[in-house]
PDB file of C-alpha atoms in Angstrom:
ATOM      1  CA  MET A   1      -5.489  -7.247 -23.771  1.00 38.00           C
ATOM      2  CA  LYS A   2      -3.597  -8.090 -26.828  1.00 36.00           C
ATOM      3  CA  ILE A   3      -4.959  -7.010 -30.123  1.00 36.00           C
ATOM      4  CA  SER A   4      -4.069  -8.739 -33.377  1.00 37.00           C
ATOM      5  CA  PRO A   5      -3.428  -7.044 -36.636  1.00 34.00           C
ATOM      6  CA  ARG A   6      -6.566  -7.174 -38.929  1.00 32.00           C
ATOM      7  CA  ALA A   7      -6.089  -8.233 -42.636  1.00 34.00           C
ATOM      8  CA  PRO A   8      -8.249  -6.813 -45.349  1.00 32.00           C
ATOM      9  CA  TRP A   9     -11.559  -8.645 -45.882  1.00 33.00           C
ATOM     10  CA  VAL A  10     -11.336 -10.974 -48.758  1.00 34.00           C
ATOM     11  CA  ALA A  11     -14.734 -11.479 -50.131  1.00 34.00           C
ATOM     12  CA  GLY A  12     -16.365 -13.755 -52.609  1.00 35.00           C
ATOM     13  CA  LEU A  13     -13.919 -16.661 -52.439  1.00 35.00           C
ATOM     14  CA  ALA A  14     -14.457 -18.956 -55.554  1.00 36.00           C
ATOM     15  CA  VAL A  15     -16.259 -22.113 -54.572  1.00 34.00           C
ATOM     16  CA  ALA A  16     -14.551 -23.784 -57.595  1.00 33.00           C
ATOM     17  CA  THR A  17     -11.113 -23.733 -55.646  1.00 35.00           C
ATOM     18  CA  LEU A  18     -12.327 -26.840 -53.766  1.00 34.00           C
ATOM     19  CA  ALA A  19     -11.140 -28.929 -56.406  1.00 34.00           C
ATOM     20  CA  LEU A  20      -7.763 -27.019 -57.036  1.00 32.00           C
ATOM     21  CA  ILE A  21      -5.736 -27.632 -54.017  1.00 33.00           C
ATOM     22  CA  PRO A  22      -2.234 -28.233 -54.991  1.00 31.00           C
ATOM     23  CA  ALA A  23      -0.389 -31.304 -53.543  1.00 31.00           C
ATOM     24  CA  THR A  24       2.421 -29.062 -52.071  1.00 29.00           C
ATOM     25  CA  ALA A  25       0.002 -26.701 -50.235  1.00 34.00           C
ATOM     26  CA  SER A  26       0.787 -26.183 -46.316  1.00 35.00           C
ATOM     27  CA  ALA A  27      -1.543 -25.365 -43.700  1.00 38.00           C
ATOM     28  CA  GLY A  28      -2.104 -21.781 -43.744  1.00 38.00           C
ATOM     29  CA  SER A  29      -1.292 -21.224 -47.464  1.00 35.00           C
ATOM     30  CA  ARG A  30      -3.661 -19.974 -49.811  1.00 33.00           C
ATOM     31  CA  ALA A  31      -5.115 -21.821 -52.776  1.00 35.00           C
ATOM     32  CA  THR A  32      -4.092 -21.126 -56.382  1.00 33.00           C
ATOM     33  CA  ALA A  33      -5.696 -22.568 -59.355  1.00 35.00           C
ATOM     34  CA  ALA A  34      -3.397 -23.806 -62.153  1.00 37.00           C
ATOM     35  CA  PRO A  35      -4.436 -22.705 -65.737  1.00 35.00           C
ATOM     36  CA  HIS A  36      -4.998 -26.328 -66.911  1.00 37.00           C
ATOM     37  CA  ALA A  37      -7.505 -26.854 -64.020  1.00 37.00           C
ATOM     38  CA  ASP A  38     -10.143 -24.679 -65.452  1.00 44.00           C
ATOM     39  CA  ALA A  39     -12.476 -27.284 -66.370  1.00 43.00           C
ATOM     40  CA  ALA A  40     -12.367 -29.111 -63.008  1.00 43.00           C
ATOM     41  CA  ALA A  41     -12.998 -25.760 -61.311  1.00 45.00           C
ATOM     42  CA  THR A  42     -15.993 -25.378 -63.565  1.00 44.00           C
ATOM     43  CA  THR A  43     -17.483 -28.681 -62.521  1.00 45.00           C
ATOM     44  CA  ALA A  44     -16.725 -28.254 -58.755  1.00 54.00           C
ATOM     45  CA  GLY A  45     -18.374 -24.868 -58.657  1.00 58.00           C
ATOM     46  CA  ALA A  46     -21.502 -25.973 -60.372  1.00 58.00           C
ATOM     47  CA  SER A  47     -21.695 -29.065 -58.036  1.00 67.00           C
ATOM     48  CA  ALA A  48     -21.485 -26.655 -54.736  1.00 74.00           C
ATOM     49  CA  ASP A  49     -23.816 -24.331 -56.211  1.00 82.00           C
ATOM     50  CA  ALA A  50     -26.421 -27.160 -56.588  1.00 92.00           C
ATOM     51  CA  TYR A  51     -25.818 -28.126 -52.992  1.00 96.00           C
ATOM     52  CA  TYR A  52     -26.761 -24.782 -51.617  1.00 97.00           C
ATOM     53  CA  ALA A  53     -29.340 -24.207 -54.261  1.00 96.00           C
ATOM     54  CA  ALA A  54     -32.209 -24.132 -51.477  1.00 97.00           C
ATOM     55  CA  ALA A  55     -30.389 -21.361 -49.731  1.00 97.00           C
ATOM     56  CA  GLU A  56     -30.125 -19.094 -52.696  1.00 94.00           C
ATOM     57  CA  GLY A  57     -31.288 -15.489 -52.346  1.00 95.00           C
ATOM     58  CA  LYS A  58     -31.951 -15.986 -48.374  1.00 97.00           C
ATOM     59  CA  THR A  59     -30.553 -13.783 -45.389  1.00 97.00           C
ATOM     60  CA  GLY A  60     -30.857 -13.860 -41.892  1.00 98.00           C
ATOM     61  CA  ALA A  61     -32.704 -16.532 -40.045  1.00 98.00           C
ATOM     62  CA  ALA A  62     -34.129 -17.885 -43.441  1.00 98.00           C
ATOM     63  CA  LEU A  63     -30.640 -18.495 -44.449  1.00 98.00           C
ATOM     64  CA  LYS A  64     -29.594 -20.144 -41.231  1.00 98.00           C
ATOM     65  CA  THR A  65     -32.759 -22.467 -41.453  1.00 98.00           C
ATOM     66  CA  ALA A  66     -31.935 -23.187 -45.280  1.00 98.00           C
ATOM     67  CA  LEU A  67     -28.449 -24.135 -44.522  1.00 98.00           C
ATOM     68  CA  HIS A  68     -29.353 -26.213 -41.364  1.00 98.00           C
ATOM     69  CA  ASN A  69     -31.723 -28.240 -43.761  1.00 98.00           C
ATOM     70  CA  ILE A  70     -29.004 -28.769 -46.290  1.00 98.00           C
ATOM     71  CA  ILE A  71     -26.374 -29.709 -43.748  1.00 98.00           C
ATOM     72  CA  LYS A  72     -28.180 -31.909 -41.645  1.00 97.00           C
ATOM     73  CA  THR A  73     -28.403 -34.672 -44.050  1.00 96.00           C
ATOM     74  CA  GLN A  74     -25.010 -36.395 -43.320  1.00 97.00           C
ATOM     75  CA  SER A  75     -23.184 -39.777 -42.605  1.00 98.00           C
ATOM     76  CA  LYS A  76     -21.999 -40.135 -39.128  1.00 96.00           C
ATOM     77  CA  VAL A  77     -18.581 -41.347 -37.851  1.00 97.00           C
ATOM     78  CA  THR A  78     -18.129 -43.229 -34.458  1.00 97.00           C
ATOM     79  CA  TYR A  79     -15.779 -41.559 -31.821  1.00 97.00           C
ATOM     80  CA  GLU A  80     -13.296 -44.193 -32.321  1.00 97.00           C
ATOM     81  CA  GLY A  81     -13.594 -43.863 -36.202  1.00 98.00           C
ATOM     82  CA  VAL A  82     -12.575 -40.169 -35.707  1.00 98.00           C
ATOM     83  CA  TRP A  83      -9.036 -41.174 -35.382  1.00 98.00           C
ATOM     84  CA  ASN A  84      -8.539 -42.604 -38.582  1.00 98.00           C
ATOM     85  CA  ALA A  85     -10.430 -39.941 -40.190  1.00 98.00           C
ATOM     86  CA  LEU A  86      -8.351 -37.214 -38.924  1.00 98.00           C
ATOM     87  CA  LYS A  87      -5.539 -38.765 -40.143  1.00 98.00           C
ATOM     88  CA  VAL A  88      -6.954 -38.270 -43.687  1.00 98.00           C
ATOM     89  CA  THR A  89      -8.895 -34.929 -43.228  1.00 98.00           C
ATOM     90  CA  ASP A  90      -5.742 -33.315 -41.354  1.00 98.00           C
ATOM     91  CA  GLN A  91      -2.962 -34.691 -43.137  1.00 98.00           C
ATOM     92  CA  ASP A  92       0.061 -32.722 -43.937  1.00 98.00           C
ATOM     93  CA  PRO A  93       0.025 -31.729 -47.580  1.00 98.00           C
ATOM     94  CA  ALA A  94       3.934 -31.613 -47.321  1.00 98.00           C
ATOM     95  CA  ASN A  95       4.253 -35.125 -45.462  1.00 98.00           C
ATOM     96  CA  PRO A  96       1.633 -37.788 -45.912  1.00 98.00           C
ATOM     97  CA  ASN A  97       2.914 -39.579 -42.893  1.00 98.00           C
ATOM     98  CA  ASN A  98       1.929 -36.625 -40.565  1.00 98.00           C
ATOM     99  CA  VAL A  99      -1.045 -34.549 -39.586  1.00 98.00           C
ATOM    100  CA  ILE A 100      -1.150 -30.783 -38.536  1.00 98.00           C
ATOM    101  CA  LEU A 101      -1.894 -29.778 -35.267  1.00 98.00           C
ATOM    102  CA  VAL A 102      -4.720 -27.107 -35.288  1.00 98.00           C
ATOM    103  CA  TYR A 103      -3.520 -24.721 -32.448  1.00 98.00           C
ATOM    104  CA  SER A 104       0.191 -25.686 -32.505  1.00 98.00           C
ATOM    105  CA  GLY A 105       0.674 -25.619 -36.165  1.00 98.00           C
ATOM    106  CA  ARG A 106       3.107 -28.560 -35.628  1.00 98.00           C
ATOM    107  CA  SER A 107       3.401 -31.384 -38.149  1.00 98.00           C
ATOM    108  CA  GLN A 108       3.250 -34.534 -36.308  1.00 98.00           C
ATOM    109  CA  SER A 109       3.339 -38.471 -37.113  1.00 98.00           C
ATOM    110  CA  LYS A 110      -0.184 -39.700 -37.516  1.00 98.00           C
ATOM    111  CA  SER A 111       1.064 -42.767 -35.469  1.00 98.00           C
ATOM    112  CA  THR A 112       1.495 -40.677 -32.161  1.00 98.00           C
ATOM    113  CA  ASN A 113      -2.133 -40.214 -31.271  1.00 98.00           C
ATOM    114  CA  GLY A 114      -3.051 -41.206 -27.790  1.00 97.00           C
ATOM    115  CA  GLY A 115      -3.149 -39.950 -24.486  1.00 94.00           C
ATOM    116  CA  GLY A 116       0.440 -39.301 -23.697  1.00 94.00           C
ATOM    117  CA  ALA A 117       2.100 -35.759 -22.747  1.00 89.00           C
ATOM    118  CA  ASN A 118       3.407 -35.333 -26.418  1.00 93.00           C
ATOM    119  CA  ASP A 119       0.789 -37.358 -28.202  1.00 98.00           C
ATOM    120  CA  TRP A 120      -1.969 -35.687 -30.292  1.00 98.00           C
ATOM    121  CA  ASN A 121      -5.519 -36.456 -29.529  1.00 98.00           C
ATOM    122  CA  ARG A 122      -9.241 -35.390 -30.812  1.00 98.00           C
ATOM    123  CA  GLU A 123      -9.762 -31.715 -29.871  1.00 98.00           C
ATOM    124  CA  HIS A 124     -13.532 -30.731 -29.777  1.00 98.00           C
ATOM    125  CA  VAL A 125     -13.330 -26.992 -31.145  1.00 98.00           C
ATOM    126  CA  TRP A 126     -16.978 -26.634 -29.902  1.00 98.00           C
ATOM    127  CA  ALA A 127     -16.107 -28.170 -26.259  1.00 98.00           C
ATOM    128  CA  LYS A 128     -18.299 -30.964 -25.738  1.00 97.00           C
ATOM    129  CA  SER A 129     -19.473 -29.745 -22.372  1.00 97.00           C
ATOM    130  CA  HIS A 130     -20.921 -26.804 -23.972  1.00 98.00           C
ATOM    131  CA  GLY A 131     -24.459 -28.700 -24.449  1.00 96.00           C
ATOM    132  CA  ASP A 132     -23.248 -31.729 -22.599  1.00 96.00           C
ATOM    133  CA  PHE A 133     -23.112 -34.040 -25.864  1.00 96.00           C
ATOM    134  CA  GLY A 134     -19.893 -35.875 -24.906  1.00 96.00           C
ATOM    135  CA  THR A 135     -18.545 -38.162 -27.351  1.00 95.00           C
ATOM    136  CA  ALA A 136     -21.925 -39.375 -28.571  1.00 90.00           C
ATOM    137  CA  THR A 137     -22.321 -40.142 -32.167  1.00 95.00           C
ATOM    138  CA  GLY A 138     -23.526 -36.495 -33.531  1.00 95.00           C
ATOM    139  CA  PRO A 139     -22.086 -33.494 -32.273  1.00 97.00           C
ATOM    140  CA  GLY A 140     -19.487 -35.281 -30.423  1.00 98.00           C
ATOM    141  CA  THR A 141     -18.062 -36.975 -33.416  1.00 98.00           C
ATOM    142  CA  ASP A 142     -18.869 -34.376 -36.038  1.00 98.00           C
ATOM    143  CA  LEU A 143     -15.658 -33.867 -38.118  1.00 98.00           C
ATOM    144  CA  HIS A 144     -16.224 -30.400 -39.135  1.00 98.00           C
ATOM    145  CA  HIS A 145     -15.145 -29.301 -35.699  1.00 98.00           C
ATOM    146  CA  LEU A 146     -12.936 -32.092 -34.618  1.00 98.00           C
ATOM    147  CA  ARG A 147      -9.161 -31.568 -35.050  1.00 98.00           C
ATOM    148  CA  PRO A 148      -5.714 -33.075 -33.873  1.00 98.00           C
ATOM    149  CA  GLU A 149      -3.890 -31.219 -31.259  1.00 98.00           C
ATOM    150  CA  ASP A 150      -1.228 -31.833 -28.882  1.00 98.00           C
ATOM    151  CA  VAL A 151      -2.621 -33.381 -25.822  1.00 98.00           C
ATOM    152  CA  THR A 152      -1.128 -30.762 -23.317  1.00 98.00           C
ATOM    153  CA  VAL A 153      -2.421 -27.822 -25.282  1.00 98.00           C
ATOM    154  CA  ASN A 154      -5.918 -29.472 -25.785  1.00 98.00           C
ATOM    155  CA  SER A 155      -5.965 -29.615 -21.976  1.00 97.00           C
ATOM    156  CA  THR A 156      -4.995 -25.991 -21.770  1.00 98.00           C
ATOM    157  CA  ARG A 157      -7.670 -25.180 -23.889  1.00 98.00           C
ATOM    158  CA  GLY A 158     -10.109 -27.273 -21.916  1.00 97.00           C
ATOM    159  CA  ASN A 159     -13.890 -25.970 -22.496  1.00 97.00           C
ATOM    160  CA  LYS A 160     -12.888 -22.250 -22.625  1.00 98.00           C
ATOM    161  CA  ASP A 161     -14.678 -19.777 -24.861  1.00 98.00           C
ATOM    162  CA  PHE A 162     -12.833 -18.060 -27.671  1.00 98.00           C
ATOM    163  CA  ASP A 163     -11.534 -14.371 -27.186  1.00 98.00           C
ATOM    164  CA  MET A 164      -8.753 -12.306 -27.529  1.00 98.00           C
ATOM    165  CA  GLY A 165      -5.768 -12.005 -25.154  1.00 92.00           C
ATOM    166  CA  GLY A 166      -3.976 -13.826 -22.240  1.00 97.00           C
ATOM    167  CA  SER A 167      -0.611 -15.329 -21.905  1.00 98.00           C
ATOM    168  CA  PRO A 168       1.395 -17.420 -24.306  1.00 98.00           C
ATOM    169  CA  VAL A 169       0.383 -21.128 -24.712  1.00 98.00           C
ATOM    170  CA  ALA A 170       3.343 -23.387 -24.481  1.00 93.00           C
ATOM    171  CA  GLU A 171       3.657 -25.640 -27.555  1.00 96.00           C
ATOM    172  CA  ALA A 172       1.168 -23.469 -29.759  1.00 98.00           C
ATOM    173  CA  PRO A 173       3.268 -20.393 -30.699  1.00 98.00           C
ATOM    174  CA  GLY A 174       0.897 -17.499 -31.222  1.00 98.00           C
ATOM    175  CA  SER A 175      -1.862 -18.918 -29.218  1.00 98.00           C
ATOM    176  CA  PHE A 176      -2.953 -17.246 -25.882  1.00 98.00           C
ATOM    177  CA  THR A 177      -5.098 -17.981 -22.978  1.00 98.00           C
ATOM    178  CA  ASP A 178      -6.453 -16.641 -19.710  1.00 97.00           C
ATOM    179  CA  SER A 179      -8.913 -17.932 -17.154  1.00 96.00           C
ATOM    180  CA  ASP A 180     -11.922 -17.801 -19.248  1.00 96.00           C
ATOM    181  CA  SER A 181     -11.005 -17.756 -23.020  1.00 98.00           C
ATOM    182  CA  PHE A 182      -8.442 -19.135 -25.552  1.00 98.00           C
ATOM    183  CA  GLU A 183      -7.127 -17.268 -28.684  1.00 98.00           C
ATOM    184  CA  PRO A 184      -5.771 -19.445 -31.343  1.00 98.00           C
ATOM    185  CA  ARG A 185      -2.896 -18.669 -33.756  1.00 98.00           C
ATOM    186  CA  ASP A 186      -3.618 -16.179 -36.592  1.00 98.00           C
ATOM    187  CA  ALA A 187      -3.584 -18.817 -39.304  1.00 98.00           C
ATOM    188  CA  VAL A 188      -6.498 -20.957 -37.870  1.00 98.00           C
ATOM    189  CA  LYS A 189      -8.615 -17.873 -36.466  1.00 98.00           C
ATOM    190  CA  GLY A 190     -10.804 -18.119 -39.288  1.00 98.00           C
ATOM    191  CA  ASP A 191     -11.048 -21.944 -39.295  1.00 98.00           C
ATOM    192  CA  VAL A 192     -12.038 -21.851 -35.603  1.00 98.00           C
ATOM    193  CA  ALA A 193     -14.866 -19.289 -36.137  1.00 99.00           C
ATOM    194  CA  ARG A 194     -16.148 -21.302 -39.137  1.00 99.00           C
ATOM    195  CA  MET A 195     -16.266 -24.555 -37.301  1.00 99.00           C
ATOM    196  CA  LEU A 196     -18.214 -23.091 -34.304  1.00 98.00           C
ATOM    197  CA  LEU A 197     -20.741 -21.321 -36.631  1.00 99.00           C
ATOM    198  CA  TYR A 198     -21.090 -24.482 -38.581  1.00 98.00           C
ATOM    199  CA  MET A 199     -22.065 -26.198 -35.321  1.00 98.00           C
ATOM    200  CA  ALA A 200     -24.643 -23.582 -34.506  1.00 98.00           C
ATOM    201  CA  VAL A 201     -26.263 -24.110 -37.740  1.00 98.00           C
ATOM    202  CA  ARG A 202     -26.184 -27.811 -37.886  1.00 98.00           C
ATOM    203  CA  TYR A 203     -27.392 -28.593 -34.351  1.00 98.00           C
ATOM    204  CA  ASP A 204     -30.642 -26.675 -33.674  1.00 96.00           C
ATOM    205  CA  GLY A 205     -32.403 -28.982 -30.913  1.00 94.00           C
ATOM    206  CA  GLY A 206     -33.110 -31.767 -33.364  1.00 88.00           C
ATOM    207  CA  ASP A 207     -31.485 -35.482 -33.259  1.00 87.00           C
ATOM    208  CA  GLY A 208     -31.989 -35.617 -29.537  1.00 91.00           C
ATOM    209  CA  PHE A 209     -29.059 -32.987 -29.081  1.00 94.00           C
ATOM    210  CA  ALA A 210     -29.032 -29.357 -27.526  1.00 95.00           C
ATOM    211  CA  ASN A 211     -29.726 -26.319 -29.619  1.00 97.00           C
ATOM    212  CA  LEU A 212     -26.328 -25.093 -30.015  1.00 98.00           C
ATOM    213  CA  GLU A 213     -25.821 -21.193 -30.265  1.00 98.00           C
ATOM    214  CA  VAL A 214     -23.134 -18.579 -30.405  1.00 98.00           C
ATOM    215  CA  ASN A 215     -23.241 -15.631 -27.981  1.00 98.00           C
ATOM    216  CA  ASP A 216     -21.147 -12.597 -27.157  1.00 98.00           C
ATOM    217  CA  LYS A 217     -20.047 -13.960 -23.773  1.00 97.00           C
ATOM    218  CA  VAL A 218     -17.341 -16.026 -22.005  1.00 97.00           C
ATOM    219  CA  ASN A 219     -17.675 -18.255 -19.168  1.00 95.00           C
ATOM    220  CA  ASN A 220     -20.524 -20.007 -20.920  1.00 96.00           C
ATOM    221  CA  GLY A 221     -20.050 -23.360 -18.698  1.00 93.00           C
ATOM    222  CA  SER A 222     -22.118 -26.071 -19.535  1.00 95.00           C
ATOM    223  CA  ALA A 223     -24.745 -23.967 -21.474  1.00 97.00           C
ATOM    224  CA  PRO A 224     -25.201 -25.042 -24.854  1.00 98.00           C
ATOM    225  CA  ALA A 225     -23.682 -21.882 -26.054  1.00 98.00           C
ATOM    226  CA  ILE A 226     -20.181 -20.524 -26.973  1.00 98.00           C
ATOM    227  CA  GLY A 227     -18.664 -17.022 -27.482  1.00 97.00           C
ATOM    228  CA  ARG A 228     -17.594 -14.579 -28.509  1.00 98.00           C
ATOM    229  CA  ILE A 229     -19.654 -13.912 -31.634  1.00 98.00           C
ATOM    230  CA  SER A 230     -18.160 -10.255 -32.310  1.00 98.00           C
ATOM    231  CA  VAL A 231     -14.706 -12.004 -32.168  1.00 98.00           C
ATOM    232  CA  LEU A 232     -15.626 -14.838 -34.414  1.00 98.00           C
ATOM    233  CA  LYS A 233     -16.901 -12.591 -37.153  1.00 98.00           C
ATOM    234  CA  GLN A 234     -13.735 -10.567 -36.795  1.00 98.00           C
ATOM    235  CA  TRP A 235     -11.679 -13.786 -37.317  1.00 98.00           C
ATOM    236  CA  ASN A 236     -13.763 -14.894 -40.162  1.00 98.00           C
ATOM    237  CA  GLN A 237     -12.722 -11.836 -41.998  1.00 98.00           C
ATOM    238  CA  GLN A 238      -9.113 -11.683 -40.848  1.00 98.00           C
ATOM    239  CA  ASP A 239      -8.329 -15.281 -41.947  1.00 98.00           C
ATOM    240  CA  PRO A 240     -10.353 -16.273 -44.909  1.00 98.00           C
ATOM    241  CA  PRO A 241     -10.538 -20.009 -45.883  1.00 98.00           C
ATOM    242  CA  ASP A 242      -7.093 -21.331 -47.097  1.00 98.00           C
ATOM    243  CA  ALA A 243      -6.095 -24.248 -49.167  1.00 97.00           C
ATOM    244  CA  PHE A 244      -5.704 -26.615 -46.159  1.00 98.00           C
ATOM    245  CA  GLU A 245      -9.291 -25.694 -44.826  1.00 98.00           C
ATOM    246  CA  GLN A 246     -10.929 -25.863 -48.210  1.00 98.00           C
ATOM    247  CA  ARG A 247      -9.226 -29.484 -48.834  1.00 98.00           C
ATOM    248  CA  ARG A 248     -10.301 -30.532 -45.316  1.00 98.00           C
ATOM    249  CA  ASN A 249     -14.059 -29.472 -46.195  1.00 98.00           C
ATOM    250  CA  GLN A 250     -13.897 -31.505 -49.490  1.00 97.00           C
ATOM    251  CA  VAL A 251     -12.638 -34.617 -47.932  1.00 98.00           C
ATOM    252  CA  ILE A 252     -15.099 -34.627 -45.377  1.00 98.00           C
ATOM    253  CA  PHE A 253     -17.775 -34.470 -47.956  1.00 98.00           C
ATOM    254  CA  ASP A 254     -16.416 -36.918 -50.164  1.00 97.00           C
ATOM    255  CA  GLN A 255     -15.318 -39.632 -47.842  1.00 98.00           C
ATOM    256  CA  PHE A 256     -16.912 -39.404 -44.543  1.00 98.00           C
ATOM    257  CA  GLN A 257     -20.080 -37.331 -43.661  1.00 98.00           C
ATOM    258  CA  HIS A 258     -21.276 -36.106 -47.287  1.00 98.00           C
ATOM    259  CA  ASN A 259     -22.062 -32.625 -45.872  1.00 98.00           C
ATOM    260  CA  ARG A 260     -20.386 -29.363 -46.014  1.00 98.00           C
ATOM    261  CA  ASN A 261     -19.312 -26.547 -43.681  1.00 98.00           C
ATOM    262  CA  PRO A 262     -21.257 -23.678 -45.558  1.00 98.00           C
ATOM    263  CA  PHE A 263     -18.968 -20.937 -44.121  1.00 98.00           C
ATOM    264  CA  ILE A 264     -15.879 -22.487 -45.863  1.00 98.00           C
ATOM    265  CA  ASP A 265     -17.587 -22.164 -49.062  1.00 98.00           C
ATOM    266  CA  HIS A 266     -19.510 -18.850 -48.492  1.00 98.00           C
ATOM    267  CA  PRO A 267     -17.785 -17.040 -45.599  1.00 98.00           C
ATOM    268  CA  GLU A 268     -19.754 -13.980 -46.471  1.00 98.00           C
ATOM    269  CA  TRP A 269     -22.781 -15.857 -45.076  1.00 98.00           C
ATOM    270  CA  VAL A 270     -21.421 -15.317 -41.474  1.00 98.00           C
ATOM    271  CA  ASN A 271     -22.374 -11.644 -41.600  1.00 98.00           C
ATOM    272  CA  SER A 272     -25.678 -12.332 -43.436  1.00 98.00           C
ATOM    273  CA  ILE A 273     -26.734 -14.483 -40.416  1.00 98.00           C
ATOM    274  CA  TRP A 274     -25.120 -12.691 -37.559  1.00 98.00           C
TER     275      TRP A 274
END
């Protein structure tokens, strides 16, 4: 069993940084607000505060319900439309012709999407078999958990739950896998956790889809569940939202679905609910 180092918890991240992502930021870097951007930060913060007004002061199940009612209002993308959306949401800040592959961390040409061994395709971080939603418009096309990934690495991850340990994954430095779980590289551990927890809040049995939940198991198979929540909570603390993740959340809100991942804006809400 491999144990990754724990970074100190970074609490109370400012929602205002959503509007302050520098053009030269790279995936895994931390957002830094420029002094001249104070007015924009204030505007962004006020807008996000208004978005979450109905959740203010709540904890536990009440908070989860309030967040569900907020984020369930969204526009939906077709599965074919996901290709072009990911070219925008996951664009490499250092090279607008490329996307960043989530587990591999590799910057790769946007035009190499497809099914070939060295192409990138659409990774469902919440594996679509966990709840049997396939690629149906809804959870199967929700951009908040769909990311570009190398075809081979995507196949290696398959529908495994998330946990620590295993053998190194070829073409995904810093990632590990065994027979029943997958561990992503350190720079996106928190991203993975927050994507999964978004799905558990957004999809609660309505919309004609299964009630998705996180649990503390692996080998969940086709159950509408994924684990392990104890590890995901650690990853949320170890890897707080960075500039790339915050920009992605904002782009999805502004240009595509018009809803947000609340755990990117308020990572402290993870421990308030789970």
